[in-house]
Structure formats: C-alpha cells, structure tokens
Amino acid sequence: DSSASLSPNSSMTTKELQEYWRNEKRQCRQVKLLFEIPSTRIVEHHLSKYVLYKIIILQTGSFDSNRSVIERRYSDFEKLHRNLLEEFSEEMEDMTFPKKTLTGNFTEEIINERKLAFKDYLRLLYSMKYIRRSKKFIDFLTRPELQEAYGCLRGGQYTRALEILLEVIGLQERLTRGNPASIVPTLCAIVVCHKDLENPASAFEYGEKALSRLRTHSSHRYYIPLLETMIALAYELGKDFLSLQEKLEEWKAKKDPVRVFTLKELAVREYVQ
C-alpha cells in the first residue's frame, strides 16, 4: 500500500519528497494558535497617550517552533470587533468586549485587566472557524506589518522590508491554510527583496514556494510575472529553466497578448494607500 500511495510522487526529488511528507504529517496533527499578551508600553503621540499591547502568537501541534510578535492598541481591537459584528453578529452575540475606561487612565491594574481580557477575546475569536478564516481577522493580525513592509520596499529599504515579510509570512501561512494562493503576494515580495539584495538563490527558493501555490491558478495576476522572474533567476543560477519557459509559452498560446507588469511593479502596488 505504501508503494502505491507514493507512486504519484515518484518523480519528486529527495527534497520535494521530504517536504511532501512533512506537510502530510502536519495535516495529521491539530494545529492551533495560542495568544499571549506579556507586556504593554505607553506611547505618547502629539498631545495624547495610548497603550500598545504586545501580542505573541504561538503555534502548537506543529513540528515547527514558530512564533510571531505584533503590537496593537485598544482602538485596533475596537475596530476589529465592529467589523466582525457586521458579518458574524450571531456567532458573537454572547461575547463581551472589554469596556473602555476614562481616557488617560493607564493604571497598572487596568492595563493588566485589559491584557487578560484581550487574550481571552482573541482565543474566543480563533476558536470560531469562520471568524479565524475571515479576511477581517487575518488582516487584524497581519495588515499593519505588511503595510510597513511594502512601504519599506517602495522606499528601497529591502533589508528592513525582508525582515518584516519573513516575520509575517509564517503567521499568514498558518492562518490561510485553506487558501494557499492568498500568500502569493507576500512570497513574491520576498522574492523581489532577495533579488534586489543580490541573493538569487534565496529569491529562487521563495519563487518556487509561490509557484507551487499557483499550480491551479494560472490566471492569477502574479503567475506570469513570477514565471518570467523565475526563468531569469534559473538562468543566472545555472538551473534548468526549460520547463518554466514551456509553461510561459503555453500560457501565451492560450491568452491574448496583454500588458503584464513585472514582479517588482506588482509588488510596489500592494498596500498603496
């Protein structure tokens, strides 16, 4: 039976086969996220003050020991709650949102109570399948960091952009397991950063990850720009690029000629205010 189940993957390289079995094992274990809020910091902005809550997101039930760290303020949680109520009012009818105290009342007792309340709040939201898979919830956990990363990318700060993107991609991947193509823009932004930092091998590695998520999405706006970039990287690295070239020619034969942006042109357009 084992040999029969492996037959569809008989053409895989050793690396691909190892990755295949890692993914299979991950699917056999229940993967969850744990939310911790260990600390806060008070930020002065113009004439006002607000508290930033440090949120550590840990993955359990995985062979990887990844964690992500983000910061959010009360108004961010408040906005998330309003947005989710628009779509999930029935699911959230028994949920209570931490009440806002008087402006500027940042006693240690109140801050600690709020930390525990937000920790429970995130845990409850994540326990509801449709909410944790919703764009609104995922955006709350990733969008501010992605906006910062793309801003750095547009400004030519590729090292800083890459640092943020690599932090976010792990969390994005865990939150969007049912929609693998949704993280393609982030993977492609990582490709662009590595390429401009003259790390072609790393750029090619992340390009392969992006292409693997587009196998059944050849109409995706990133597909052709990514293929063209991968062909150039493969040529630079001395890798076989003929199969990539064949995919590109096959796509061109089926589609009417249209203007296609480069991968970098697409990336810098993401998260433009």
C-alpha positions as a Python dict, from the first residue, in 0.01 Angstrom:
ca = {
    (1, 'D'): (0, 0, 0),
    (2, 'S'): (281, 242, 86),
    (3, 'S'): (446, 199, -254),
    (4, 'A'): (112, 254, -426),
    (5, 'S'): (48, 575, -233),
    (6, 'L'): (391, 706, -328),
    (7, 'S'): (357, 636, -698),
    (8, 'P'): (202, 976, -788),
    (9, 'N'): (510, 1141, -640),
    (10, 'S'): (769, 909, -794),
    (11, 'S'): (916, 1193, -1000),
    (12, 'M'): (983, 1407, -691),
    (13, 'T'): (1335, 1496, -590),
    (14, 'T'): (1451, 1393, -243),
    (15, 'K'): (1396, 1748, -116),
    (16, 'E'): (1044, 1763, -262),
    (17, 'L'): (959, 1422, -118),
    (18, 'Q'): (1078, 1527, 229),
    (19, 'E'): (868, 1843, 210),
    (20, 'Y'): (569, 1637, 92),
    (21, 'W'): (587, 1407, 394),
    (22, 'R'): (637, 1700, 632),
    (23, 'N'): (317, 1854, 500),
    (24, 'E'): (136, 1521, 530),
    (25, 'K'): (244, 1487, 894),
    (26, 'R'): (136, 1844, 972),
    (27, 'Q'): (-212, 1767, 841),
    (28, 'C'): (-236, 1469, 1077),
    (29, 'R'): (-183, 1691, 1381),
    (30, 'Q'): (-423, 1952, 1511),
    (31, 'V'): (-259, 2291, 1462),
    (32, 'K'): (-370, 2572, 1688),
    (33, 'L'): (-256, 2921, 1772),
    (34, 'L'): (-206, 3041, 2127),
    (35, 'F'): (-221, 3412, 2208),
    (36, 'E'): (-15, 3565, 2486),
    (37, 'I'): (-1, 3932, 2588),
    (38, 'P'): (304, 3951, 2815),
    (39, 'S'): (365, 4325, 2820),
    (40, 'T'): (249, 4669, 2718),
    (41, 'R'): (405, 5007, 2654),
    (42, 'I'): (259, 5354, 2672),
    (43, 'V'): (313, 5569, 2365),
    (44, 'E'): (286, 5949, 2359),
    (45, 'H'): (151, 6080, 2030),
    (46, 'H'): (113, 6457, 1997),
    (47, 'L'): (-99, 6555, 2298),
    (48, 'S'): (-245, 6210, 2366),
    (49, 'K'): (-128, 5879, 2505),
    (50, 'Y'): (-226, 5523, 2426),
    (51, 'V'): (-126, 5172, 2526),
    (52, 'L'): (28, 4925, 2281),
    (53, 'Y'): (-35, 4562, 2369),
    (54, 'K'): (242, 4320, 2272),
    (55, 'I'): (84, 4001, 2136),
    (56, 'I'): (287, 3681, 2099),
    (57, 'I'): (124, 3425, 1870),
    (58, 'L'): (248, 3070, 1921),
    (59, 'Q'): (175, 2768, 1704),
    (60, 'T'): (104, 2437, 1875),
    (61, 'G'): (63, 2092, 1725),
    (62, 'S'): (332, 2166, 1467),
    (63, 'F'): (682, 2034, 1401),
    (64, 'D'): (797, 2397, 1374),
    (65, 'S'): (855, 2617, 1677),
    (66, 'N'): (748, 2939, 1508),
    (67, 'R'): (608, 3242, 1682),
    (68, 'S'): (505, 3588, 1570),
    (69, 'V'): (510, 3912, 1767),
    (70, 'I'): (279, 4206, 1690),
    (71, 'E'): (156, 4515, 1873),
    (72, 'R'): (-200, 4651, 1873),
    (73, 'R'): (-379, 4932, 2057),
    (74, 'Y'): (-726, 4938, 2209),
    (75, 'S'): (-873, 5120, 1908),
    (76, 'D'): (-742, 4841, 1680),
    (77, 'F'): (-930, 4580, 1884),
    (78, 'E'): (-1235, 4803, 1888),
    (79, 'K'): (-1231, 4838, 1509),
    (80, 'L'): (-1187, 4462, 1468),
    (81, 'H'): (-1488, 4399, 1693),
    (82, 'R'): (-1710, 4638, 1496),
    (83, 'N'): (-1602, 4488, 1163),
    (84, 'L'): (-1660, 4131, 1277),
    (85, 'L'): (-2003, 4215, 1419),
    (86, 'E'): (-2111, 4326, 1072),
    (87, 'E'): (-2060, 3973, 943),
    (88, 'F'): (-2073, 3744, 1247),
    (89, 'S'): (-2327, 3904, 1482),
    (90, 'E'): (-2495, 3572, 1567),
    (91, 'E'): (-2168, 3393, 1640),
    (92, 'M'): (-2055, 3680, 1863),
    (93, 'E'): (-2382, 3755, 2043),
    (94, 'D'): (-2251, 3615, 2374),
    (95, 'M'): (-1910, 3782, 2352),
    (96, 'T'): (-1834, 4084, 2566),
    (97, 'F'): (-1580, 4338, 2450),
    (98, 'P'): (-1350, 4496, 2714),
    (99, 'K'): (-1503, 4828, 2814),
    (100, 'K'): (-1312, 5147, 2757),
    (101, 'T'): (-1219, 5340, 3070),
    (102, 'L'): (-1164, 5711, 3104),
    (103, 'T'): (-910, 5848, 2856),
    (104, 'G'): (-561, 5851, 3002),
    (105, 'N'): (-648, 5613, 3287),
    (106, 'F'): (-345, 5387, 3249),
    (107, 'T'): (-313, 5238, 3596),
    (108, 'E'): (-125, 4910, 3620),
    (109, 'E'): (-439, 4734, 3744),
    (110, 'I'): (-649, 4845, 3448),
    (111, 'I'): (-375, 4760, 3196),
    (112, 'N'): (-335, 4410, 3342),
    (113, 'E'): (-710, 4352, 3336),
    (114, 'R'): (-721, 4462, 2974),
    (115, 'K'): (-430, 4230, 2883),
    (116, 'L'): (-615, 3927, 3021),
    (117, 'A'): (-941, 4035, 2858),
    (118, 'F'): (-783, 4074, 2513),
    (119, 'K'): (-603, 3740, 2547),
    (120, 'D'): (-937, 3566, 2613),
    (121, 'Y'): (-1101, 3770, 2337),
    (122, 'L'): (-850, 3656, 2073),
    (123, 'R'): (-873, 3298, 2195),
    (124, 'L'): (-1252, 3300, 2158),
    (125, 'L'): (-1238, 3456, 1811),
    (126, 'Y'): (-985, 3199, 1694),
    (127, 'S'): (-1200, 2914, 1829),
    (128, 'M'): (-1471, 3005, 1574),
    (129, 'K'): (-1375, 2856, 1238),
    (130, 'Y'): (-1548, 3109, 1013),
    (131, 'I'): (-1406, 3402, 1207),
    (132, 'R'): (-1047, 3279, 1216),
    (133, 'R'): (-1062, 3221, 840),
    (134, 'S'): (-1217, 3559, 768),
    (135, 'K'): (-1019, 3831, 594),
    (136, 'K'): (-1107, 4079, 869),
    (137, 'F'): (-949, 3865, 1140),
    (138, 'I'): (-642, 3782, 931),
    (139, 'D'): (-598, 4149, 837),
    (140, 'F'): (-606, 4247, 1205),
    (141, 'L'): (-313, 4014, 1274),
    (142, 'T'): (-105, 4090, 963),
    (143, 'R'): (-206, 4403, 772),
    (144, 'P'): (-18, 4673, 972),
    (145, 'E'): (308, 4482, 941),
    (146, 'L'): (251, 4417, 570),
    (147, 'Q'): (178, 4785, 511),
    (148, 'E'): (505, 4876, 681),
    (149, 'A'): (696, 4612, 483),
    (150, 'Y'): (562, 4728, 147),
    (151, 'G'): (633, 5088, 241),
    (152, 'C'): (994, 4991, 305),
    (153, 'L'): (1004, 4801, -24),
    (154, 'R'): (879, 5104, -217),
    (155, 'G'): (1142, 5315, -43),
    (156, 'G'): (1424, 5078, -141),
    (157, 'Q'): (1475, 4958, 218),
    (158, 'Y'): (1489, 4596, 111),
    (159, 'T'): (1666, 4459, 419),
    (160, 'R'): (1405, 4600, 656),
    (161, 'A'): (1118, 4500, 424),
    (162, 'L'): (1253, 4146, 406),
    (163, 'E'): (1287, 4124, 783),
    (164, 'I'): (921, 4215, 832),
    (165, 'L'): (794, 3996, 547),
    (166, 'L'): (975, 3689, 679),
    (167, 'E'): (818, 3750, 1019),
    (168, 'V'): (468, 3784, 872),
    (169, 'I'): (476, 3502, 617),
    (170, 'G'): (484, 3228, 881),
    (171, 'L'): (174, 3366, 1051),
    (172, 'Q'): (-2, 3424, 719),
    (173, 'E'): (67, 3067, 617),
    (174, 'R'): (-82, 2931, 938),
    (175, 'L'): (-391, 3149, 912),
    (176, 'T'): (-466, 3075, 546),
    (177, 'R'): (-413, 2700, 518),
    (178, 'G'): (-737, 2663, 325),
    (179, 'N'): (-638, 2928, 69),
    (180, 'P'): (-269, 2880, -23),
    (181, 'A'): (-277, 3128, -312),
    (182, 'S'): (-359, 3414, -73),
    (183, 'I'): (2, 3439, 47),
    (184, 'V'): (149, 3455, -305),
    (185, 'P'): (186, 3837, -298),
    (186, 'T'): (391, 3817, 22),
    (187, 'L'): (608, 3536, -116),
    (188, 'C'): (665, 3738, -433),
    (189, 'A'): (757, 4048, -232),
    (190, 'I'): (1017, 3833, -55),
    (191, 'V'): (1146, 3724, -398),
    (192, 'V'): (1178, 4090, -504),
    (193, 'C'): (1368, 4180, -185),
    (194, 'H'): (1610, 3889, -215),
    (195, 'K'): (1663, 3964, -583),
    (196, 'D'): (1741, 4332, -521),
    (197, 'L'): (1970, 4234, -234),
    (198, 'E'): (2155, 4009, -481),
    (199, 'N'): (2053, 3683, -315),
    (200, 'P'): (1934, 3493, -625),
    (201, 'A'): (1937, 3150, -458),
    (202, 'S'): (1702, 3268, -180),
    (203, 'A'): (1487, 3453, -433),
    (204, 'F'): (1454, 3132, -637),
    (205, 'E'): (1366, 2931, -324),
    (206, 'Y'): (1075, 3157, -236),
    (207, 'G'): (974, 3180, -600),
    (208, 'E'): (935, 2803, -604),
    (209, 'K'): (710, 2824, -299),
    (210, 'A'): (496, 3085, -471),
    (211, 'L'): (471, 2884, -793),
    (212, 'S'): (368, 2572, -602),
    (213, 'R'): (68, 2766, -472),
    (214, 'L'): (-31, 2874, -823),
    (215, 'R'): (-37, 2533, -990),
    (216, 'T'): (-414, 2556, -1038),
    (217, 'H'): (-426, 2937, -1058),
    (218, 'S'): (-258, 3021, -1389),
    (219, 'S'): (-490, 3320, -1428),
    (220, 'H'): (-357, 3476, -1108),
    (221, 'R'): (-212, 3823, -1169),
    (222, 'Y'): (124, 3716, -1024),
    (223, 'Y'): (159, 3399, -1232),
    (224, 'I'): (327, 3533, -1548),
    (225, 'P'): (548, 3796, -1377),
    (226, 'L'): (661, 3525, -1136),
    (227, 'L'): (734, 3281, -1419),
    (228, 'E'): (940, 3545, -1602),
    (229, 'T'): (1137, 3623, -1286),
    (230, 'M'): (1196, 3254, -1214),
    (231, 'I'): (1326, 3197, -1568),
    (232, 'A'): (1577, 3481, -1524),
    (233, 'L'): (1682, 3352, -1181),
    (234, 'A'): (1718, 2994, -1306),
    (235, 'Y'): (1937, 3113, -1592),
    (236, 'E'): (2151, 3317, -1350),
    (237, 'L'): (2189, 3021, -1113),
    (238, 'G'): (2261, 2769, -1388),
    (239, 'K'): (1940, 2578, -1321),
    (240, 'D'): (1710, 2415, -1574),
    (241, 'F'): (1469, 2682, -1693),
    (242, 'L'): (1320, 2498, -1992),
    (243, 'S'): (1019, 2367, -1800),
    (244, 'L'): (946, 2719, -1677),
    (245, 'Q'): (984, 2853, -2032),
    (246, 'E'): (742, 2588, -2158),
    (247, 'K'): (481, 2697, -1903),
    (248, 'L'): (525, 3058, -2010),
    (249, 'E'): (487, 2973, -2380),
    (250, 'E'): (188, 2751, -2306),
    (251, 'W'): (18, 3038, -2122),
    (252, 'K'): (94, 3287, -2402),
    (253, 'A'): (-51, 3048, -2661),
    (254, 'K'): (-383, 3035, -2472),
    (255, 'K'): (-416, 3402, -2385),
    (256, 'D'): (-446, 3718, -2592),
    (257, 'P'): (-137, 3939, -2559),
    (258, 'V'): (-190, 4190, -2278),
    (259, 'R'): (38, 4418, -2086),
    (260, 'V'): (190, 4230, -1794),
    (261, 'F'): (360, 4410, -1508),
    (262, 'T'): (696, 4291, -1381),
    (263, 'L'): (703, 4119, -1043),
    (264, 'K'): (853, 4427, -880),
    (265, 'E'): (594, 4658, -1040),
    (266, 'L'): (317, 4441, -896),
    (267, 'A'): (479, 4426, -552),
    (268, 'V'): (518, 4802, -511),
    (269, 'R'): (147, 4846, -590),
    (270, 'E'): (38, 4638, -293),
    (271, 'Y'): (-100, 4824, 9),
    (272, 'V'): (-78, 5164, -157),
    (273, 'Q'): (-294, 5399, 47),
}
